[in-house]
CHARMM-style PDB file with segment names, atoms N, HN, CA, C and O in Angstrom:
ATOM      1  N   MET     1     192.823  30.198 149.909  1.00  0.00      PROA
ATOM      2  CA  MET     1     191.447  29.921 150.343  1.00  0.00      PROA
ATOM      3  C   MET     1     191.148  28.465 150.255  1.00  0.00      PROA
ATOM      4  O   MET     1     190.555  27.924 151.188  1.00  0.00      PROA
ATOM      5  N   TYR     2     191.537  27.750 149.137  1.00  0.00      PROA
ATOM      6  HN  TYR     2     192.019  28.190 148.380  1.00  0.00      PROA
ATOM      7  CA  TYR     2     191.313  26.455 148.978  1.00  0.00      PROA
ATOM      8  C   TYR     2     191.969  25.586 149.937  1.00  0.00      PROA
ATOM      9  O   TYR     2     191.421  24.571 150.368  1.00  0.00      PROA
ATOM     10  N   GLY     3     193.226  25.990 150.309  1.00  0.00      PROA
ATOM     11  HN  GLY     3     193.672  26.814 149.959  1.00  0.00      PROA
ATOM     12  CA  GLY     3     193.969  25.221 151.420  1.00  0.00      PROA
ATOM     13  C   GLY     3     193.287  25.359 152.795  1.00  0.00      PROA
ATOM     14  O   GLY     3     193.263  24.419 153.589  1.00  0.00      PROA
ATOM     15  N   TRP     4     192.770  26.479 153.037  1.00  0.00      PROA
ATOM     16  HN  TRP     4     192.789  27.243 152.392  1.00  0.00      PROA
ATOM     17  CA  TRP     4     192.048  26.679 154.285  1.00  0.00      PROA
ATOM     18  C   TRP     4     190.773  25.823 154.388  1.00  0.00      PROA
ATOM     19  O   TRP     4     190.446  25.282 155.444  1.00  0.00      PROA
ATOM     20  N   ILE     5     190.075  25.725 153.260  1.00  0.00      PROA
ATOM     21  HN  ILE     5     190.340  26.164 152.402  1.00  0.00      PROA
ATOM     22  CA  ILE     5     188.944  24.763 153.134  1.00  0.00      PROA
ATOM     23  C   ILE     5     189.411  23.324 153.351  1.00  0.00      PROA
ATOM     24  O   ILE     5     188.803  22.550 154.090  1.00  0.00      PROA
ATOM     25  N   TRP     6     190.491  23.005 152.692  1.00  0.00      PROA
ATOM     26  HN  TRP     6     190.985  23.633 152.092  1.00  0.00      PROA
ATOM     27  CA  TRP     6     190.904  21.536 152.676  1.00  0.00      PROA
ATOM     28  C   TRP     6     191.300  21.188 154.045  1.00  0.00      PROA
ATOM     29  O   TRP     6     190.994  20.084 154.495  1.00  0.00      PROA
ATOM     30  N   ARG     7     192.023  22.128 154.816  1.00  0.00      PROA
ATOM     31  HN  ARG     7     192.271  23.025 154.450  1.00  0.00      PROA
ATOM     32  CA  ARG     7     192.451  21.788 156.104  1.00  0.00      PROA
ATOM     33  C   ARG     7     191.284  21.706 157.072  1.00  0.00      PROA
ATOM     34  O   ARG     7     191.461  21.069 158.111  1.00  0.00      PROA
ATOM     35  N   HSD     8     190.159  22.257 156.854  1.00  0.00      PROA
ATOM     36  HN  HSD     8     190.016  22.775 156.010  1.00  0.00      PROA
ATOM     37  CA  HSD     8     189.099  22.261 157.793  1.00  0.00      PROA
ATOM     38  C   HSD     8     188.062  21.311 157.425  1.00  0.00      PROA
ATOM     39  O   HSD     8     187.016  21.319 158.075  1.00  0.00      PROA
ATOM     40  N   LEU     9     188.233  20.412 156.371  1.00  0.00      PROA
ATOM     41  HN  LEU     9     189.083  20.406 155.843  1.00  0.00      PROA
ATOM     42  CA  LEU     9     187.398  19.278 156.060  1.00  0.00      PROA
ATOM     43  C   LEU     9     187.705  18.067 156.995  1.00  0.00      PROA
ATOM     44  O   LEU     9     188.863  17.884 157.371  1.00  0.00      PROA
ATOM     45  N   PRO    10     186.775  17.302 157.348  1.00  0.00      PROA
ATOM     46  CA  PRO    10     187.096  16.133 158.218  1.00  0.00      PROA
ATOM     47  C   PRO    10     187.565  15.022 157.469  1.00  0.00      PROA
ATOM     48  O   PRO    10     187.285  14.906 156.276  1.00  0.00      PROA
ATOM     49  N   GLY    11     188.340  14.103 158.154  1.00  0.00      PROA
ATOM     50  HN  GLY    11     188.567  14.198 159.123  1.00  0.00      PROA
ATOM     51  CA  GLY    11     188.756  12.739 157.598  1.00  0.00      PROA
ATOM     52  C   GLY    11     190.085  12.763 156.907  1.00  0.00      PROA
ATOM     53  O   GLY    11     190.795  13.767 156.960  1.00  0.00      PROA
ATOM     54  N   ASN    12     190.440  11.678 156.260  1.00  0.00      PROA
ATOM     55  HN  ASN    12     189.864  10.862 156.217  1.00  0.00      PROA
ATOM     56  CA  ASN    12     191.648  11.452 155.524  1.00  0.00      PROA
ATOM     57  C   ASN    12     191.437  12.192 154.075  1.00  0.00      PROA
ATOM     58  O   ASN    12     190.477  12.926 153.838  1.00  0.00      PROA
ATOM     59  N   THR    13     192.410  11.907 153.209  1.00  0.00      PROA
ATOM     60  HN  THR    13     193.189  11.311 153.401  1.00  0.00      PROA
ATOM     61  CA  THR    13     192.450  12.437 151.920  1.00  0.00      PROA
ATOM     62  C   THR    13     191.308  11.916 151.096  1.00  0.00      PROA
ATOM     63  O   THR    13     190.756  12.719 150.344  1.00  0.00      PROA
ATOM     64  N   LEU    14     190.880  10.669 151.140  1.00  0.00      PROA
ATOM     65  HN  LEU    14     191.329  10.016 151.751  1.00  0.00      PROA
ATOM     66  CA  LEU    14     189.818  10.213 150.414  1.00  0.00      PROA
ATOM     67  C   LEU    14     188.416  10.771 150.827  1.00  0.00      PROA
ATOM     68  O   LEU    14     187.570  11.055 149.979  1.00  0.00      PROA
ATOM     69  N   VAL    15     188.212  10.914 152.160  1.00  0.00      PROA
ATOM     70  HN  VAL    15     188.899  10.684 152.850  1.00  0.00      PROA
ATOM     71  CA  VAL    15     186.958  11.365 152.772  1.00  0.00      PROA
ATOM     72  C   VAL    15     186.975  12.947 152.277  1.00  0.00      PROA
ATOM     73  O   VAL    15     185.951  13.417 151.783  1.00  0.00      PROA
ATOM     74  N   ARG    16     188.074  13.691 152.414  1.00  0.00      PROA
ATOM     75  HN  ARG    16     188.907  13.309 152.816  1.00  0.00      PROA
ATOM     76  CA  ARG    16     188.089  15.062 152.086  1.00  0.00      PROA
ATOM     77  C   ARG    16     187.783  15.277 150.621  1.00  0.00      PROA
ATOM     78  O   ARG    16     187.068  16.214 150.266  1.00  0.00      PROA
ATOM     79  N   ALA    17     188.330  14.395 149.740  1.00  0.00      PROA
ATOM     80  HN  ALA    17     188.910  13.634 150.029  1.00  0.00      PROA
ATOM     81  CA  ALA    17     187.988  14.604 148.305  1.00  0.00      PROA
ATOM     82  C   ALA    17     186.470  14.254 148.028  1.00  0.00      PROA
ATOM     83  O   ALA    17     185.883  14.890 147.154  1.00  0.00      PROA
ATOM     84  N   VAL    18     185.876  13.361 148.672  1.00  0.00      PROA
ATOM     85  HN  VAL    18     186.354  12.845 149.383  1.00  0.00      PROA
ATOM     86  CA  VAL    18     184.435  13.052 148.503  1.00  0.00      PROA
ATOM     87  C   VAL    18     183.551  14.244 148.997  1.00  0.00      PROA
ATOM     88  O   VAL    18     182.596  14.694 148.365  1.00  0.00      PROA
ATOM     89  N   VAL    19     183.988  14.692 150.193  1.00  0.00      PROA
ATOM     90  HN  VAL    19     184.764  14.326 150.706  1.00  0.00      PROA
ATOM     91  CA  VAL    19     183.205  15.852 150.779  1.00  0.00      PROA
ATOM     92  C   VAL    19     183.342  17.122 149.862  1.00  0.00      PROA
ATOM     93  O   VAL    19     182.364  17.810 149.569  1.00  0.00      PROA
ATOM     94  N   SER    20     184.507  17.364 149.466  1.00  0.00      PROA
ATOM     95  HN  SER    20     185.301  16.805 149.704  1.00  0.00      PROA
ATOM     96  CA  SER    20     184.751  18.554 148.596  1.00  0.00      PROA
ATOM     97  C   SER    20     183.991  18.438 147.290  1.00  0.00      PROA
ATOM     98  O   SER    20     183.505  19.445 146.777  1.00  0.00      PROA
ATOM     99  N   LEU    21     183.869  17.180 146.708  1.00  0.00      PROA
ATOM    100  HN  LEU    21     184.264  16.362 147.125  1.00  0.00      PROA
ATOM    101  CA  LEU    21     183.082  16.982 145.503  1.00  0.00      PROA
ATOM    102  C   LEU    21     181.610  17.246 145.755  1.00  0.00      PROA
ATOM    103  O   LEU    21     180.907  17.887 144.974  1.00  0.00      PROA
ATOM    104  N   LEU    22     181.183  16.707 146.910  1.00  0.00      PROA
ATOM    105  HN  LEU    22     181.755  16.187 147.544  1.00  0.00      PROA
ATOM    106  CA  LEU    22     179.809  16.985 147.313  1.00  0.00      PROA
ATOM    107  C   LEU    22     179.555  18.416 147.529  1.00  0.00      PROA
ATOM    108  O   LEU    22     178.498  18.889 147.112  1.00  0.00      PROA
ATOM    109  N   LEU    23     180.440  19.181 148.158  1.00  0.00      PROA
ATOM    110  HN  LEU    23     181.298  18.796 148.497  1.00  0.00      PROA
ATOM    111  CA  LEU    23     180.331  20.676 148.335  1.00  0.00      PROA
ATOM    112  C   LEU    23     180.250  21.392 146.959  1.00  0.00      PROA
ATOM    113  O   LEU    23     179.414  22.287 146.836  1.00  0.00      PROA
ATOM    114  N   VAL    24     181.086  21.054 145.873  1.00  0.00      PROA
ATOM    115  HN  VAL    24     181.766  20.327 145.973  1.00  0.00      PROA
ATOM    116  CA  VAL    24     181.052  21.598 144.660  1.00  0.00      PROA
ATOM    117  C   VAL    24     179.747  21.278 143.997  1.00  0.00      PROA
ATOM    118  O   VAL    24     179.152  22.174 143.398  1.00  0.00      PROA
ATOM    119  N   ALA    25     179.268  20.086 144.060  1.00  0.00      PROA
ATOM    120  HN  ALA    25     179.751  19.358 144.547  1.00  0.00      PROA
ATOM    121  CA  ALA    25     178.007  19.653 143.345  1.00  0.00      PROA
ATOM    122  C   ALA    25     176.871  20.394 144.015  1.00  0.00      PROA
ATOM    123  O   ALA    25     175.953  20.808 143.307  1.00  0.00      PROA
ATOM    124  N   GLY    26     176.857  20.600 145.357  1.00  0.00      PROA
ATOM    125  HN  GLY    26     177.603  20.264 145.932  1.00  0.00      PROA
ATOM    126  CA  GLY    26     175.825  21.316 146.105  1.00  0.00      PROA
ATOM    127  C   GLY    26     175.861  22.791 145.583  1.00  0.00      PROA
ATOM    128  O   GLY    26     174.811  23.351 145.271  1.00  0.00      PROA
ATOM    129  N   ILE    27     176.994  23.375 145.494  1.00  0.00      PROA
ATOM    130  HN  ILE    27     177.847  22.919 145.747  1.00  0.00      PROA
ATOM    131  CA  ILE    27     177.099  24.827 145.059  1.00  0.00      PROA
ATOM    132  C   ILE    27     176.616  24.893 143.578  1.00  0.00      PROA
ATOM    133  O   ILE    27     175.889  25.832 143.254  1.00  0.00      PROA
ATOM    134  N   VAL    28     176.955  24.010 142.717  1.00  0.00      PROA
ATOM    135  HN  VAL    28     177.546  23.247 142.980  1.00  0.00      PROA
ATOM    136  CA  VAL    28     176.449  24.078 141.368  1.00  0.00      PROA
ATOM    137  C   VAL    28     174.990  23.981 141.300  1.00  0.00      PROA
ATOM    138  O   VAL    28     174.352  24.720 140.550  1.00  0.00      PROA
ATOM    139  N   TYR    29     174.402  23.058 142.088  1.00  0.00      PROA
ATOM    140  HN  TYR    29     174.921  22.458 142.697  1.00  0.00      PROA
ATOM    141  CA  TYR    29     172.935  22.892 142.124  1.00  0.00      PROA
ATOM    142  C   TYR    29     172.295  24.150 142.572  1.00  0.00      PROA
ATOM    143  O   TYR    29     171.333  24.573 141.929  1.00  0.00      PROA
ATOM    144  N   LEU    30     172.711  24.763 143.564  1.00  0.00      PROA
ATOM    145  HN  LEU    30     173.492  24.419 144.086  1.00  0.00      PROA
ATOM    146  CA  LEU    30     172.180  25.936 144.107  1.00  0.00      PROA
ATOM    147  C   LEU    30     172.194  27.126 143.118  1.00  0.00      PROA
ATOM    148  O   LEU    30     171.283  27.951 143.056  1.00  0.00      PROA
ATOM    149  N   LEU    31     173.310  27.143 142.347  1.00  0.00      PROA
ATOM    150  HN  LEU    31     174.050  26.473 142.397  1.00  0.00      PROA
ATOM    151  CA  LEU    31     173.507  28.146 141.317  1.00  0.00      PROA
ATOM    152  C   LEU    31     172.508  28.059 140.230  1.00  0.00      PROA
ATOM    153  O   LEU    31     171.866  29.037 139.848  1.00  0.00      PROA
ATOM    154  N   PHE    32     172.388  26.870 139.739  1.00  0.00      PROA
ATOM    155  HN  PHE    32     172.910  26.075 140.049  1.00  0.00      PROA
ATOM    156  CA  PHE    32     171.489  26.410 138.554  1.00  0.00      PROA
ATOM    157  C   PHE    32     170.029  26.554 139.037  1.00  0.00      PROA
ATOM    158  O   PHE    32     169.161  26.919 138.244  1.00  0.00      PROA
ATOM    159  N   THR    33     169.756  26.285 140.277  1.00  0.00      PROA
ATOM    160  HN  THR    33     170.461  25.988 140.922  1.00  0.00      PROA
ATOM    161  CA  THR    33     168.376  26.272 140.753  1.00  0.00      PROA
ATOM    162  C   THR    33     167.832  27.618 141.130  1.00  0.00      PROA
ATOM    163  O   THR    33     166.700  27.958 140.787  1.00  0.00      PROA
ATOM    164  N   TYR    34     168.647  28.403 141.849  1.00  0.00      PROA
ATOM    165  HN  TYR    34     169.566  28.127 142.128  1.00  0.00      PROA
ATOM    166  CA  TYR    34     168.208  29.631 142.393  1.00  0.00      PROA
ATOM    167  C   TYR    34     168.818  30.877 141.782  1.00  0.00      PROA
ATOM    168  O   TYR    34     168.118  31.809 141.387  1.00  0.00      PROA
ATOM    169  N   VAL    35     170.060  30.869 141.718  1.00  0.00      PROA
ATOM    170  HN  VAL    35     170.629  30.111 142.038  1.00  0.00      PROA
ATOM    171  CA  VAL    35     170.815  32.038 141.433  1.00  0.00      PROA
ATOM    172  C   VAL    35     170.629  32.456 139.961  1.00  0.00      PROA
ATOM    173  O   VAL    35     170.238  33.591 139.691  1.00  0.00      PROA
ATOM    174  N   PHE    36     170.919  31.501 138.961  1.00  0.00      PROA
ATOM    175  HN  PHE    36     171.237  30.579 139.180  1.00  0.00      PROA
ATOM    176  CA  PHE    36     170.888  31.748 137.618  1.00  0.00      PROA
ATOM    177  C   PHE    36     169.448  32.107 137.168  1.00  0.00      PROA
ATOM    178  O   PHE    36     169.295  33.069 136.414  1.00  0.00      PROA
ATOM    179  N   PRO    37     168.428  31.409 137.577  1.00  0.00      PROA
ATOM    180  CA  PRO    37     167.026  31.908 137.233  1.00  0.00      PROA
ATOM    181  C   PRO    37     166.621  33.273 137.760  1.00  0.00      PROA
ATOM    182  O   PRO    37     165.838  33.998 137.147  1.00  0.00      PROA
ATOM    183  N   TRP    38     167.179  33.597 138.915  1.00  0.00      PROA
ATOM    184  HN  TRP    38     167.815  33.008 139.414  1.00  0.00      PROA
ATOM    185  CA  TRP    38     166.916  34.849 139.354  1.00  0.00      PROA
ATOM    186  C   TRP    38     167.620  35.926 138.594  1.00  0.00      PROA
ATOM    187  O   TRP    38     167.027  36.984 138.386  1.00  0.00      PROA
ATOM    188  N   ALA    39     168.806  35.744 138.176  1.00  0.00      PROA
ATOM    189  HN  ALA    39     169.288  34.884 138.345  1.00  0.00      PROA
ATOM    190  CA  ALA    39     169.659  36.715 137.490  1.00  0.00      PROA
ATOM    191  C   ALA    39     169.364  36.790 136.100  1.00  0.00      PROA
ATOM    192  O   ALA    39     169.669  37.815 135.491  1.00  0.00      PROA
ATOM    193  N   GLU    40     168.758  35.750 135.460  1.00  0.00      PROA
ATOM    194  HN  GLU    40     168.510  34.916 135.954  1.00  0.00      PROA
ATOM    195  CA  GLU    40     168.540  35.828 133.971  1.00  0.00      PROA
ATOM    196  C   GLU    40     167.766  37.002 133.466  1.00  0.00      PROA
ATOM    197  O   GLU    40     168.179  37.598 132.471  1.00  0.00      PROA
ATOM    198  N   PRO    41     166.606  37.404 134.114  1.00  0.00      PROA
ATOM    199  CA  PRO    41     165.991  38.614 133.520  1.00  0.00      PROA
ATOM    200  C   PRO    41     166.693  39.845 133.674  1.00  0.00      PROA
ATOM    201  O   PRO    41     166.342  40.848 133.054  1.00  0.00      PROA
ATOM    202  N   LEU    42     167.720  39.837 134.505  1.00  0.00      PROA
ATOM    203  HN  LEU    42     168.006  39.021 135.009  1.00  0.00      PROA
ATOM    204  CA  LEU    42     168.527  41.089 134.741  1.00  0.00      PROA
ATOM    205  C   LEU    42     169.637  41.264 133.524  1.00  0.00      PROA
ATOM    206  O   LEU    42     170.134  42.349 133.223  1.00  0.00      PROA
ATOM    207  N   LEU    43     169.909  40.132 132.943  1.00  0.00      PROA
ATOM    208  HN  LEU    43     169.506  39.250 133.187  1.00  0.00      PROA
ATOM    209  CA  LEU    43     171.059  40.151 131.900  1.00  0.00      PROA
ATOM    210  C   LEU    43     170.520  40.463 130.531  1.00  0.00      PROA
ATOM    211  O   LEU    43     169.373  40.165 130.196  1.00  0.00      PROA
ATOM    212  N   PRO    44     171.430  41.103 129.711  1.00  0.00      PROA
ATOM    213  CA  PRO    44     170.909  41.525 128.465  1.00  0.00      PROA
ATOM    214  C   PRO    44     171.105  40.607 127.296  1.00  0.00      PROA
ATOM    215  O   PRO    44     171.138  41.071 126.156  1.00  0.00      PROA
ATOM    216  N   PHE    45     171.237  39.314 127.532  1.00  0.00      PROA
ATOM    217  HN  PHE    45     171.211  38.937 128.458  1.00  0.00      PROA
ATOM    218  CA  PHE    45     171.498  38.300 126.588  1.00  0.00      PROA
ATOM    219  C   PHE    45     170.313  38.111 125.625  1.00  0.00      PROA
ATOM    220  O   PHE    45     170.503  37.728 124.470  1.00  0.00      PROA
ATOM    221  N   GLY    46     169.078  38.384 126.115  1.00  0.00      PROA
ATOM    222  HN  GLY    46     168.924  38.695 127.053  1.00  0.00      PROA
ATOM    223  CA  GLY    46     167.978  38.172 125.328  1.00  0.00      PROA
ATOM    224  C   GLY    46     167.696  39.363 124.312  1.00  0.00      PROA
ATOM    225  O   GLY    46     166.826  39.256 123.446  1.00  0.00      PROA
ATOM    226  N   ASP    47     168.428  40.430 124.453  1.00  0.00      PROA
ATOM    227  HN  ASP    47     169.135  40.516 125.156  1.00  0.00      PROA
ATOM    228  CA  ASP    47     168.273  41.653 123.623  1.00  0.00      PROA
ATOM    229  C   ASP    47     169.015  41.430 122.396  1.00  0.00      PROA
ATOM    230  O   ASP    47     170.102  41.996 122.277  1.00  0.00      PROA
ATOM    231  N   VAL    48     168.546  40.626 121.393  1.00  0.00      PROA
ATOM    232  HN  VAL    48     167.663  40.167 121.490  1.00  0.00      PROA
ATOM    233  CA  VAL    48     169.281  40.436 120.190  1.00  0.00      PROA
ATOM    234  C   VAL    48     168.585  41.081 119.055  1.00  0.00      PROA
ATOM    235  O   VAL    48     167.364  41.020 118.914  1.00  0.00      PROA
ATOM    236  N   THR    49     169.373  41.691 118.261  1.00  0.00      PROA
ATOM    237  HN  THR    49     170.365  41.740 118.376  1.00  0.00      PROA
ATOM    238  CA  THR    49     168.795  42.409 117.051  1.00  0.00      PROA
ATOM    239  C   THR    49     169.278  41.682 115.868  1.00  0.00      PROA
ATOM    240  O   THR    49     170.484  41.523 115.677  1.00  0.00      PROA
ATOM    241  N   VAL    50     168.344  41.217 115.038  1.00  0.00      PROA
ATOM    242  HN  VAL    50     167.364  41.346 115.193  1.00  0.00      PROA
ATOM    243  CA  VAL    50     168.732  40.493 113.805  1.00  0.00      PROA
ATOM    244  C   VAL    50     168.157  41.368 112.667  1.00  0.00      PROA
ATOM    245  O   VAL    50     166.945  41.582 112.637  1.00  0.00      PROA
ATOM    246  N   ASP    51     168.908  41.833 111.816  1.00  0.00      PROA
ATOM    247  HN  ASP    51     169.892  41.660 111.840  1.00  0.00      PROA
ATOM    248  CA  ASP    51     168.504  42.716 110.799  1.00  0.00      PROA
ATOM    249  C   ASP    51     168.625  42.007 109.461  1.00  0.00      PROA
ATOM    250  O   ASP    51     169.712  41.632 109.021  1.00  0.00      PROA
ATOM    251  N   GLY    52     167.420  41.830 108.804  1.00  0.00      PROA
ATOM    252  HN  GLY    52     166.537  42.135 109.161  1.00  0.00      PROA
ATOM    253  CA  GLY    52     167.271  41.176 107.552  1.00  0.00      PROA
ATOM    254  C   GLY    52     167.199  42.081 106.394  1.00  0.00      PROA
ATOM    255  O   GLY    52     167.045  41.636 105.257  1.00  0.00      PROA
ATOM    256  N   GLY    53     167.310  43.412 106.662  1.00  0.00      PROA
ATOM    257  HN  GLY    53     167.434  43.774 107.586  1.00  0.00      PROA
ATOM    258  CA  GLY    53     167.189  44.395 105.591  1.00  0.00      PROA
ATOM    259  C   GLY    53     168.457  44.764 104.930  1.00  0.00      PROA
ATOM    260  O   GLY    53     169.182  43.892 104.451  1.00  0.00      PROA
ATOM    261  N   GLU    54     168.767  46.063 104.884  1.00  0.00      PROA
ATOM    262  HN  GLU    54     168.178  46.771 105.274  1.00  0.00      PROA
ATOM    263  CA  GLU    54     169.943  46.608 104.129  1.00  0.00      PROA
ATOM    264  C   GLU    54     171.273  46.173 104.707  1.00  0.00      PROA
ATOM    265  O   GLU    54     172.249  46.098 103.961  1.00  0.00      PROA
ATOM    266  N   GLY    55     171.369  45.872 106.037  1.00  0.00      PROA
ATOM    267  HN  GLY    55     170.576  45.932 106.643  1.00  0.00      PROA
ATOM    268  CA  GLY    55     172.550  45.512 106.667  1.00  0.00      PROA
ATOM    269  C   GLY    55     172.992  44.037 106.396  1.00  0.00      PROA
ATOM    270  O   GLY    55     174.098  43.631 106.753  1.00  0.00      PROA
ATOM    271  N   ALA    56     172.097  43.270 105.760  1.00  0.00      PROA
ATOM    272  HN  ALA    56     171.199  43.601 105.470  1.00  0.00      PROA
ATOM    273  CA  ALA    56     172.416  41.833 105.551  1.00  0.00      PROA
ATOM    274  C   ALA    56     173.296  41.717 104.403  1.00  0.00      PROA
ATOM    275  O   ALA    56     173.185  42.485 103.447  1.00  0.00      PROA
ATOM    276  N   ALA    57     174.234  40.720 104.454  1.00  0.00      PROA
ATOM    277  HN  ALA    57     174.324  40.096 105.231  1.00  0.00      PROA
ATOM    278  CA  ALA    57     175.120  40.523 103.365  1.00  0.00      PROA
ATOM    279  C   ALA    57     174.437  39.752 102.264  1.00  0.00      PROA
ATOM    280  O   ALA    57     173.725  38.786 102.537  1.00  0.00      PROA
ATOM    281  N   ALA    58     174.636  40.152 101.036  1.00  0.00      PROA
ATOM    282  HN  ALA    58     175.215  40.936 100.814  1.00  0.00      PROA
ATOM    283  CA  ALA    58     174.100  39.538  99.794  1.00  0.00      PROA
ATOM    284  C   ALA    58     174.595  38.109  99.763  1.00  0.00      PROA
ATOM    285  O   ALA    58     175.788  37.903  99.988  1.00  0.00      PROA
ATOM    286  N   GLY    59     173.717  37.037  99.482  1.00  0.00      PROA
ATOM    287  HN  GLY    59     172.749  37.205  99.299  1.00  0.00      PROA
ATOM    288  CA  GLY    59     174.261  35.736  99.351  1.00  0.00      PROA
ATOM    289  C   GLY    59     174.124  35.354  98.051  1.00  0.00      PROA
ATOM    290  OT1 GLY    59     174.525  34.250  97.686  1.00  0.00      PROA
TER     291      GLY     59
END
């Protein structure tokens, strides 16, 4: 897959490297801006139970 993308990018090796870095930066930006905030309420990472009672280790 990465070879296919590399072959279809325009320019020489330096231009392809710059374009590929810009593509990766754009994808990361879209993920952090739109995808992760949309998916965050759907994930169970906020459901943390901290027990301070009988289950706690004696210090």
